[in-house]
Coordinates of C-alpha atoms in Angstrom, one line a residue:
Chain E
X1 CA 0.0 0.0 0.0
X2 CA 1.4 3.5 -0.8
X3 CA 0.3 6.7 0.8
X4 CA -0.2 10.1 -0.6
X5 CA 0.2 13.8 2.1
X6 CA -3.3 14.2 1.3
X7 CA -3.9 11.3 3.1
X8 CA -5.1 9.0 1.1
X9 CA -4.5 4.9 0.5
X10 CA -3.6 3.5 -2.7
X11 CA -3.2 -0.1 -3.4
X12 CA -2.5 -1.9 -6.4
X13 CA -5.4 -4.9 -7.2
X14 CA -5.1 -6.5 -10.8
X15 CA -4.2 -3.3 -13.8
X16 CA -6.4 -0.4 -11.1
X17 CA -5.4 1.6 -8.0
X18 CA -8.3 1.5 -5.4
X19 CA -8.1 4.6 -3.4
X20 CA -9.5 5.2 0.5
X21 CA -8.5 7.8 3.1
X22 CA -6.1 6.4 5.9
X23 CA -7.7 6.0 9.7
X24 CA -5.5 9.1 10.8
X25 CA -7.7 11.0 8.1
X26 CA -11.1 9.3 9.0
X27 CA -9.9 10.2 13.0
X28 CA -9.4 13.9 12.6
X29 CA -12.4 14.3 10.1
X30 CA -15.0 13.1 12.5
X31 CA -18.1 11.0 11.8
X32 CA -18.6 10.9 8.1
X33 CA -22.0 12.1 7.1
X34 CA -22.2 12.5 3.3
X35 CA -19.8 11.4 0.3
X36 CA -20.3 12.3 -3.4
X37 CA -18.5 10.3 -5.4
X38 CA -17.2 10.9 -8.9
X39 CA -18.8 8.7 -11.7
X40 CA -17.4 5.7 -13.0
X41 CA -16.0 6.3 -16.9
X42 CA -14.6 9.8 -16.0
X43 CA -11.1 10.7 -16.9
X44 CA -9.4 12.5 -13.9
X45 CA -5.9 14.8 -13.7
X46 CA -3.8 14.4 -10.4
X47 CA -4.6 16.5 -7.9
X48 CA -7.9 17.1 -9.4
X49 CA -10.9 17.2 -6.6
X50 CA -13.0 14.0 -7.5
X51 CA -14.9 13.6 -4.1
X52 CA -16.2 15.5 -1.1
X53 CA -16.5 14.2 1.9
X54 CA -17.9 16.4 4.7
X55 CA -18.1 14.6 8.3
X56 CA -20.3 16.7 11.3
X57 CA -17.4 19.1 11.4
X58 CA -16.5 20.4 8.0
X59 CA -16.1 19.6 3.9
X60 CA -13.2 18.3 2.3
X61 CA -11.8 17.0 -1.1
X62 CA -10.4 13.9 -2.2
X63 CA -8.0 14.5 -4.8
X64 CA -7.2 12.2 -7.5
X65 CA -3.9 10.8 -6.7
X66 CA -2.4 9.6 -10.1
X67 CA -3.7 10.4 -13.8
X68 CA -5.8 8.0 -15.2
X69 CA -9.5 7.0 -15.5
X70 CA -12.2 5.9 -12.9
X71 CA -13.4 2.4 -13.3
X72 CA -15.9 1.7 -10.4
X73 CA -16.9 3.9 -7.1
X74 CA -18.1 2.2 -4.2
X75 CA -21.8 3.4 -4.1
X76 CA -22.2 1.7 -0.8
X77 CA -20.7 4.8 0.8
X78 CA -23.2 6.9 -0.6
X79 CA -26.4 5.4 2.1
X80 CA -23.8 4.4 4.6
X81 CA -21.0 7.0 5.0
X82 CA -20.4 6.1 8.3
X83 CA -18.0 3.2 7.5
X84 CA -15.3 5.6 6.3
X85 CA -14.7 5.6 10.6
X86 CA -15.5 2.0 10.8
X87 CA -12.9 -0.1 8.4
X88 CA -11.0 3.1 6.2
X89 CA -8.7 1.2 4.7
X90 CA -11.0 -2.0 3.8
X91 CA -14.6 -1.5 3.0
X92 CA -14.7 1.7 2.7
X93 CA -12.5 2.5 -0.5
X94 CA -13.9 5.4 -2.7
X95 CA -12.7 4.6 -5.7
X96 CA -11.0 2.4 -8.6
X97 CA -8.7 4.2 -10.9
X98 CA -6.7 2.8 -14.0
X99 CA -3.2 4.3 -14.2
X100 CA -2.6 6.3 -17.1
X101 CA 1.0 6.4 -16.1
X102 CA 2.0 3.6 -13.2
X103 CA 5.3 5.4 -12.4
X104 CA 3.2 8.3 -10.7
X105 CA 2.7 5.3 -8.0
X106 CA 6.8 5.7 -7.1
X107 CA 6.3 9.4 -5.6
X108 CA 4.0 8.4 -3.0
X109 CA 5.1 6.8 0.5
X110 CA 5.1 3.3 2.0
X111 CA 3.7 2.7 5.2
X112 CA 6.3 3.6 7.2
X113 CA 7.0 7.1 5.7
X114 CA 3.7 7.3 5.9
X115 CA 3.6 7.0 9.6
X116 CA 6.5 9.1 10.1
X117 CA 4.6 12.3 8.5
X118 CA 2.1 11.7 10.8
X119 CA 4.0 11.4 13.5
Chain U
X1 CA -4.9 37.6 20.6
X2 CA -3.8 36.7 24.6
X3 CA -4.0 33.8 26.5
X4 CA -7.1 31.4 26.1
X5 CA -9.0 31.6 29.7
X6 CA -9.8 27.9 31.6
X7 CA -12.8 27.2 33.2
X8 CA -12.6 25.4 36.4
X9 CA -13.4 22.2 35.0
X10 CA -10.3 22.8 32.3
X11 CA -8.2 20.0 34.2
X12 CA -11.1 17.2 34.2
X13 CA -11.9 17.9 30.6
X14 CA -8.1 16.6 29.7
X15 CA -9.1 13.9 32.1
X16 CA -11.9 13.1 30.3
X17 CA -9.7 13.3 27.0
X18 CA -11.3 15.9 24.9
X19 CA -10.2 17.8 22.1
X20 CA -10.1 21.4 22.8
X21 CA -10.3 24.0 20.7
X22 CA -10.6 28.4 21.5
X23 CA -13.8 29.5 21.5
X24 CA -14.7 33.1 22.8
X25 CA -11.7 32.9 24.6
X26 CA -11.6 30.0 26.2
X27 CA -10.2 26.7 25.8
X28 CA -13.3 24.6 25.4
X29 CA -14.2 20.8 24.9
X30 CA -15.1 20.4 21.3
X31 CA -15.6 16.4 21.4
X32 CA -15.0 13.9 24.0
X33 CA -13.7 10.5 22.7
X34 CA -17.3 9.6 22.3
X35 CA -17.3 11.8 19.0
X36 CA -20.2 14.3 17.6
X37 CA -22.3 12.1 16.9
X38 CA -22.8 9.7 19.4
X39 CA -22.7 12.5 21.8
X40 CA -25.6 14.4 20.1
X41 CA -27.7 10.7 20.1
X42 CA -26.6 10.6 23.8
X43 CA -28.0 13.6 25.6
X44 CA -31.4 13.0 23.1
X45 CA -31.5 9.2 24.9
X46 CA -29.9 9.9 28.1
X47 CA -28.0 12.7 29.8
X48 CA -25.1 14.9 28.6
X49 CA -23.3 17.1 30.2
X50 CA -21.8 20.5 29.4
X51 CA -19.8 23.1 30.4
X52 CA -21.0 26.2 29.8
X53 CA -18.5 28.0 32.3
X54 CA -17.1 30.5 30.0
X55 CA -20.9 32.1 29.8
X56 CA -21.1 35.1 31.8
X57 CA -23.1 35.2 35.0
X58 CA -24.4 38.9 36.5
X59 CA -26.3 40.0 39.3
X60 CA -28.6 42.7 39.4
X61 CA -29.6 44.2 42.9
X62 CA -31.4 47.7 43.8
X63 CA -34.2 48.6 46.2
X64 CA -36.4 46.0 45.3
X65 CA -37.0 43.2 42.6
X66 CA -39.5 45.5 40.9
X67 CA -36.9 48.3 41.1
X68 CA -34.1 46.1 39.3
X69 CA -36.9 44.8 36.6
X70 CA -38.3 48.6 35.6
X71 CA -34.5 49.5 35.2
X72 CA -34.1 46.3 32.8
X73 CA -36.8 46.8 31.0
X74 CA -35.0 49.7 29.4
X75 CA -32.5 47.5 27.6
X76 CA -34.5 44.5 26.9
X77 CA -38.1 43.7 25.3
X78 CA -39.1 41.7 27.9
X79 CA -41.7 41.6 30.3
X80 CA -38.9 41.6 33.5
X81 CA -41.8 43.8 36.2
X82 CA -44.3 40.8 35.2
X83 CA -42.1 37.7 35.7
X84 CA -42.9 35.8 39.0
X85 CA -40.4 34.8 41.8
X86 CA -38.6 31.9 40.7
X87 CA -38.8 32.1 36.8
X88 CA -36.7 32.5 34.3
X89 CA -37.0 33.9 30.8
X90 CA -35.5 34.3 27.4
X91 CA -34.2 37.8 26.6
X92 CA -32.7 39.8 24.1
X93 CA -30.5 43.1 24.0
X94 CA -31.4 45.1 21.2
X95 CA -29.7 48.1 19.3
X96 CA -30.9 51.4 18.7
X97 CA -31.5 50.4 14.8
X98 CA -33.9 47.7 16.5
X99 CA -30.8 45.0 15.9
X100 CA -30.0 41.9 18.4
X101 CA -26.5 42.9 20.0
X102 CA -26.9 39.1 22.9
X103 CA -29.5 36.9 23.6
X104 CA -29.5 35.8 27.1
X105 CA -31.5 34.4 30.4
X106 CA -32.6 36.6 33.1
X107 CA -34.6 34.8 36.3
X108 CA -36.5 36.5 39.1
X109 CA -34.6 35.7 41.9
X110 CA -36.8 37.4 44.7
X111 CA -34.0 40.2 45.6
X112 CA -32.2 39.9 42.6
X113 CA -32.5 39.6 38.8
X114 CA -29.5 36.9 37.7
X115 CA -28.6 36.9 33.8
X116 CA -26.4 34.6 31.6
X117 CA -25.1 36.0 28.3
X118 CA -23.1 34.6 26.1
X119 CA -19.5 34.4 26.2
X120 CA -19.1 36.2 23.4
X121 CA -20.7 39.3 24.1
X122 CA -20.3 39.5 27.4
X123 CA -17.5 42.3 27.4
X124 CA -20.4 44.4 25.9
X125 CA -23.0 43.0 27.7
X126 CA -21.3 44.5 31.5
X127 CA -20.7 47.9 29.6
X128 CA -24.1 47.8 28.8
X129 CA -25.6 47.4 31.8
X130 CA -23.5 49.2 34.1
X131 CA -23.4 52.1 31.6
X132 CA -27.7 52.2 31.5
X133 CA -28.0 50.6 35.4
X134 CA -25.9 52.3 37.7
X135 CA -25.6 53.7 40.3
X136 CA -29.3 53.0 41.2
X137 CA -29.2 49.0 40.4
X138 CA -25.7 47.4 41.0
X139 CA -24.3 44.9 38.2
X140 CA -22.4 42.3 39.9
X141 CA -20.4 40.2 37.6
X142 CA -20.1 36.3 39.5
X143 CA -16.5 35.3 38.6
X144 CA -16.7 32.4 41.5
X145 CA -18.7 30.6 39.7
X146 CA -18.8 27.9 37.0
X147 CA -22.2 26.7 34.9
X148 CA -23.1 23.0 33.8
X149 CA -25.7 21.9 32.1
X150 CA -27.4 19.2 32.4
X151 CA -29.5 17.5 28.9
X152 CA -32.1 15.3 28.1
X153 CA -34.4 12.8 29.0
X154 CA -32.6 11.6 32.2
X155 CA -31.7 14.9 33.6
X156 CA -34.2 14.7 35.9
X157 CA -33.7 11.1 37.2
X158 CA -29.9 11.5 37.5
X159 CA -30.0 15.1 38.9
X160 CA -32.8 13.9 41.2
X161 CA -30.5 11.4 42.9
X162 CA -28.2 14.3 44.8
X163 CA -31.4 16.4 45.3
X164 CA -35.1 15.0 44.8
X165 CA -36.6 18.6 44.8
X166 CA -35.4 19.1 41.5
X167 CA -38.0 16.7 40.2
X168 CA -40.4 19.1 40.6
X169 CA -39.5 22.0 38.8
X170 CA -41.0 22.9 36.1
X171 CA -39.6 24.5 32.7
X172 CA -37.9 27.6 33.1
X173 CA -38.3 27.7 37.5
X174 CA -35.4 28.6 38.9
X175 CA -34.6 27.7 42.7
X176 CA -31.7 27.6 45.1
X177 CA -30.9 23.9 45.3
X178 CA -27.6 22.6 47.6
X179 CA -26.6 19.7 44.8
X180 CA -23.5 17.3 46.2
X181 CA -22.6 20.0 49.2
X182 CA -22.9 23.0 47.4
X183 CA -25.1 26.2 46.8
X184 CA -26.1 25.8 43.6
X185 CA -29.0 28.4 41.5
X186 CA -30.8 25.4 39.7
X187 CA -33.1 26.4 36.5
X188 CA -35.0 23.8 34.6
X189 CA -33.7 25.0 31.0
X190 CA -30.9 24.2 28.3
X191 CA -30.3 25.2 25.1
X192 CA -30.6 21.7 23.5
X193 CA -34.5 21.2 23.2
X194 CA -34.4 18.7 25.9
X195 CA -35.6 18.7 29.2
X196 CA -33.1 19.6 31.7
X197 CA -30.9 21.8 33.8
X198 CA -28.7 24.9 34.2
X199 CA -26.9 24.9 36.9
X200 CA -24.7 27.8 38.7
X201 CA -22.0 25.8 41.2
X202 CA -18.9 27.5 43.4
X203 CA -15.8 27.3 41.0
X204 CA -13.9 25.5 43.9
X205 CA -17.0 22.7 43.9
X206 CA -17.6 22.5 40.3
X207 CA -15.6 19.9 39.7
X208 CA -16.8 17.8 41.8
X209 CA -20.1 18.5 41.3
X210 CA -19.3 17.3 37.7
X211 CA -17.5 14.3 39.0
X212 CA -20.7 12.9 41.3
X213 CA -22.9 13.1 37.7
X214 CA -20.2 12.0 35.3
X215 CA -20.2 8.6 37.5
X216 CA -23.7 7.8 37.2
X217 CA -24.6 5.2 34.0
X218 CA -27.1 8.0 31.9
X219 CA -24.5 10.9 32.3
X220 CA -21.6 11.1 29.3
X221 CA -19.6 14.2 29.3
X222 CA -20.7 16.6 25.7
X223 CA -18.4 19.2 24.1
X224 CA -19.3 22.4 21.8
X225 CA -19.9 19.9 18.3
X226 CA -22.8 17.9 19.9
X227 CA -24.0 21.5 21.5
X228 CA -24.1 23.3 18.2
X229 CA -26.2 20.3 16.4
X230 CA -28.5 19.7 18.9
X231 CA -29.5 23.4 19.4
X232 CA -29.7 23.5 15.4
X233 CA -31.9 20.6 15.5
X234 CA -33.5 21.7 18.3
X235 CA -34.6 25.5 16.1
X236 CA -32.3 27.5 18.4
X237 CA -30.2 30.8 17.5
X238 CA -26.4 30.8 18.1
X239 CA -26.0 34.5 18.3
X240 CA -23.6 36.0 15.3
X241 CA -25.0 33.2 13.1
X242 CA -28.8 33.4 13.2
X243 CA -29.0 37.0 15.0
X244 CA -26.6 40.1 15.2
X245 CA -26.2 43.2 15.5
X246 CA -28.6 44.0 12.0
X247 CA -31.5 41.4 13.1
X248 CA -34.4 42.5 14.4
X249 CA -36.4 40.1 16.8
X250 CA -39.2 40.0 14.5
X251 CA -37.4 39.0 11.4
X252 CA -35.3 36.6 13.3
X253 CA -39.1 34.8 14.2
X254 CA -37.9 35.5 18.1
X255 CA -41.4 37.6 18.4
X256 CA -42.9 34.8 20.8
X257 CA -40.4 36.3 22.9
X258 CA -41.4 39.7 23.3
X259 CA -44.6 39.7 25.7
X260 CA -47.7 42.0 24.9
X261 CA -47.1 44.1 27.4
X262 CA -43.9 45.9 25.7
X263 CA -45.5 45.7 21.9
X264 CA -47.6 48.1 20.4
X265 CA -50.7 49.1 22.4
X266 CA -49.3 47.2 25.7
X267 CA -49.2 49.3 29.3
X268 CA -45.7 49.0 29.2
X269 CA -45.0 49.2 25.6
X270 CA -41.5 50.5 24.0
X271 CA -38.7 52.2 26.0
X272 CA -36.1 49.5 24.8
X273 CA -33.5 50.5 22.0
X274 CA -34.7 50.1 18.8
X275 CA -38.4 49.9 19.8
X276 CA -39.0 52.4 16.7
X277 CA -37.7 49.8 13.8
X278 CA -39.2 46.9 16.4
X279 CA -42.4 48.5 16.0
X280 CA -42.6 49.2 12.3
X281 CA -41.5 45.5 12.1
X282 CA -44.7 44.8 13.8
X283 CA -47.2 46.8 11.9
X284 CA -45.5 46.7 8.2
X285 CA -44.1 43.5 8.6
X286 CA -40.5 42.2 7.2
X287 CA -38.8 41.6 4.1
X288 CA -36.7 38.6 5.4
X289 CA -37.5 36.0 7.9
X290 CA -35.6 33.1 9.4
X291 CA -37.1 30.1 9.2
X292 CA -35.9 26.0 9.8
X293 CA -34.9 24.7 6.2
X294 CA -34.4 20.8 5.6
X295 CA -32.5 19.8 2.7
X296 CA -34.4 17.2 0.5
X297 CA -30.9 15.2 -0.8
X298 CA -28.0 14.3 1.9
X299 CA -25.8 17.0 1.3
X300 CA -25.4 19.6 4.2
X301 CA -25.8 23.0 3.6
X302 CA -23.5 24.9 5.9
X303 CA -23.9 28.7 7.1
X304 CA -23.2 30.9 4.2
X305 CA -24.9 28.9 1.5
X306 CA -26.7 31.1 -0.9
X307 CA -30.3 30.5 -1.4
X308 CA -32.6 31.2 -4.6
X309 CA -35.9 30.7 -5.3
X310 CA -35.4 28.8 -8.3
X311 CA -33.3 26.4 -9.6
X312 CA -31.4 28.6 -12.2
X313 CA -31.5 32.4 -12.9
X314 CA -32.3 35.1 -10.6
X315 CA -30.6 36.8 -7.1
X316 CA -29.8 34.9 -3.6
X317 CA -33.1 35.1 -1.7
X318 CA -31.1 34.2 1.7
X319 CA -28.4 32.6 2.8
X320 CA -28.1 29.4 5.4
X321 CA -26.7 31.2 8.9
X322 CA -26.7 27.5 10.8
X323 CA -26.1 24.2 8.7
X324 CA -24.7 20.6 9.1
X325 CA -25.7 17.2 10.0
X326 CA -28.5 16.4 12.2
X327 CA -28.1 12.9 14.0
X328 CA -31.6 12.9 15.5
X329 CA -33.0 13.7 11.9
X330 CA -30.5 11.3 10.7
X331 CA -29.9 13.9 7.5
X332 CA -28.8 17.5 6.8
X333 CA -30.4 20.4 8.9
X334 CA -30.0 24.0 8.6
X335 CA -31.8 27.5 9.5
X336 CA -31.2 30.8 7.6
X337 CA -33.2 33.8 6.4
X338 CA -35.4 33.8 3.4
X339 CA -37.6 36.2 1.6
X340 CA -41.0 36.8 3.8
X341 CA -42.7 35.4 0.8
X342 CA -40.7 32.4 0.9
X343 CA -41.0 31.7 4.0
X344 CA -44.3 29.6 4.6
X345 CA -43.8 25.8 5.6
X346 CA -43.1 23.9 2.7
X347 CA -41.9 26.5 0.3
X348 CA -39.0 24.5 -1.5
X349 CA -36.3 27.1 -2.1
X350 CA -32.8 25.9 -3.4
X351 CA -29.2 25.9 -1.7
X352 CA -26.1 26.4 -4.2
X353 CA -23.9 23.8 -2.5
X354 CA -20.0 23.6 -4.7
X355 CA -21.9 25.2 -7.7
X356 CA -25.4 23.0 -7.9
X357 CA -28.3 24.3 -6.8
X358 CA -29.7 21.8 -4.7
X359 CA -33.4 22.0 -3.3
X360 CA -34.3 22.7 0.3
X361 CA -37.5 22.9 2.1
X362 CA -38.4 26.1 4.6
X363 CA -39.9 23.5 7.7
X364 CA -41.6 24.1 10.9
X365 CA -39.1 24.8 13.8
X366 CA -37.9 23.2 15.4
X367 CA -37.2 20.1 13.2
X368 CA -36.5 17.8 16.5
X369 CA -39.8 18.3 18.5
X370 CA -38.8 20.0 22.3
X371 CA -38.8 17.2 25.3
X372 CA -39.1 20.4 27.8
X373 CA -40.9 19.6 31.1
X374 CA -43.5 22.3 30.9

């Protein structure tokens, strides 16, 4: 799994990059209360906003972390937001992207860097 | 900015392990490790309870009660002369341009009138009174003392066990109750829509005043987050988001809270500031009006969101001044001003929300029904 300073999760399944926000993220958001997810078949820019997620305290984006385009978002979030505190970094992914360019994957950070930056 | 004031319960909220944040001043819990949310659900199934320390707490003393009250009535739109012994009641300060400058609590207290204001304002508030009240009423500002508040549908059960009497208060009595040892000036009121109480404790006692309810099974400690969504919920102001300084009562739908006596053709109507615009308000009506608004999708439309009567095309009608997520409701809530001929129940009006206009209907405060023990 790599890890991005916006703090999200990217890990490698088959030719796509499925894409969550870590637990440090779900933590300091709050309880998650509404998602909007981008649609399947769009073509996305990094750094790009392609979600929001606002929790009981505030709105934020998801960015896209790598060029490429989405294949599948994970609708289940949309009527039950609430497990983006339960399992971040299993059910809850947001979203499948196929790399348009893999190397983009080498900037990001490994678990332990990751862990570091948080402190 | 200087250093951020502590209330005396500052030590046991770190305890407790709560994220603080400033707020008017003061370090305050936001969250407990319970989070928002569950602390919200809480207080509307059990008891929470707050700190509310960093409010201000005055005392107003002349010759008599009545003395204290006609003096009073000169900054406030209240009936104060015709409020029994041992009641409390919702006020407001208004502004010579007829405009809300606090909203606060004042309670006959037999030889006294006692008022809360908000933290916020309540620099202002003291100016104001001493500069209107003195020398014939004195303004006594309690810094020994802290405030908790006690929420929701198990107040009275868990409250009851340090000092039955406090069963039987009703809504908005006030009394002198001795709670776990102490002297404490008890009102049956909150700010969340639930039943419950307000209660004044010595800032050496509070603590442990705190400590003797945080022990029993219904009581969970509840920060500023749950506060905030539970008074939204619950159809209540926060003062400089729903009402300021340019709100007038009536357009702010706080008119329930201005007793005949002081509006037009009352015995005591007028001599408060602003009672001109007030009382064109009353006889001409208002072009804006704040009303509860309950977006129809899952999006929540946070304070600032323009709002427009129709989907595409035309000027803001409004804006959102409250907005978020409402546990209780299970969906977004918000309240904000809209045009007065958008403001019936029902009107669907729409919120522009990251570019989208997304529709929202004007709905009958407040959107959680009161649990008040009237």
């Amino acid at each position: 799994m790599k890890f991005t300073e916006e703090h999200e999760w990217l890990r490698v399944e088959d030719d796509v990059v499925v894409v969550g926000i870590t637990a440090h993220a779900s933590e300091q958001l709050g309880d998650v209360v509404f998602i909007e997810l981008p649609e399947a078949g769009t073509e996305v820019t990094k750094d790009e906003e392609v979600c929001v997620i606002e929790s009981v305290k505030a709105a934020s984006d998801i960015l896209a972390p790598i060029d490429g385009e989405i294949t599948e978002v994970n609708e289940a979030l949309v009527d039950e937001p609430g497990k983006v505190n339960e399992d971040p970094t299993g059910d809850a992914w947001f979203f499948k992207i196929k790399a348009a360019d893999p190397s983009q994957m080498d900037d990001y950070m490994d678990e332990a860097a990751y862990n570091d930056f948080i402190g | 900015m200087g250093e951020l004031l502590r209330t005396p319960l500052f030590d046991l909220h770190a305890e407790l392990g709560a994220k603080m944040v400033p707020f008017a001043g003061y370090k305050m819990p936001v969250q407990y490790p319970l989070g928002v949310m569950k602390e919200h659900l809480h207080t509307r199934a059990g008891a929470g309870l707050f700190d509310v320390s960093h409010m201000g707490q005055v005392i107003l003393r002349g010759d008599s009660y009545a003395a204290v009250a006609a003096a009073f009535e000169t900054l406030v739109p209240m009936d104060v002369l015709g409020l029994d012994e041992g009641r409390q009641r919702y006020g407001l300060f208004t502004n010579d341009a007829g405009g809300i400058d606090d909203d606060l609590m004042f309670a006959n207290r037999g030889d006294h009138l006692f008022v809360v204001v908000n933290a916020a304002c309540k620099e202002g508030d003291i100016v104001r009174m001493k500069a209107v009240l003195e020398p014939n009423v004195t303004v006594e500002v309690i810094e020994d003392r802290a405030l908790i508040a006690l929420q929701g549908p198990a107040a009275e059960t868990a409250l009851a066990r340090l000092n039955p009497s406090v069963a039987e208060m009703s809504f908005m009595d006030v009394a002198t109750v001795d709670l776990n040892g102490s002297e404490c000036w008890v009102s049956r009121s909150g700010y969340t829509g639930e039943d419950g109480y307000e209660i004044s404790v010595p800032a050496t006692e509070a603590e442990a005043l705190a400590r003797a309810l945080l022990v029993m099974e219904e009581v969970e400690g509840i920060g500023l987050g749950a506060r905030d969504s539970l008074r939204l919920e619950g159809g209540l102001c926060l003062y400089g988001n729903d009402i300021d300084t340019s709100t007038s009562p009536i357009e702010a739908a706080l008119t329930w809270a201005i007793q005949k006596v002081r509006r037009p053709g009352g015995d005591r109507a007028g001599g408060f500031p602003g009672a001109s615009r007030i009382f064109g308000d009353f006889a001409e009506g208002v072009a804006r009006k704040r009303v509860g608004l309950a977006p129809q999708g899952r999006a929540p439309m946070r304070a600032g969101t323009p709002l427009f009567a129709a989907e595409e095309g035309g000027d803001p009608i409004g804006e959102v001044t409250s907005g978020g997520f409402g546990p209780t409701l299970g969906g977004p809530v918000a309240m904000g001003y809209v045009g007065s001929s958008q403001a019936a129940v029902g009107t669907e009006v729409f919120g522009e929300v990251r570019g989208k206009r997304l529709p929202v209907t004007v709905a009958k405060m407040p959107l959680v029904p009161s649990n008040f023990k009237r």
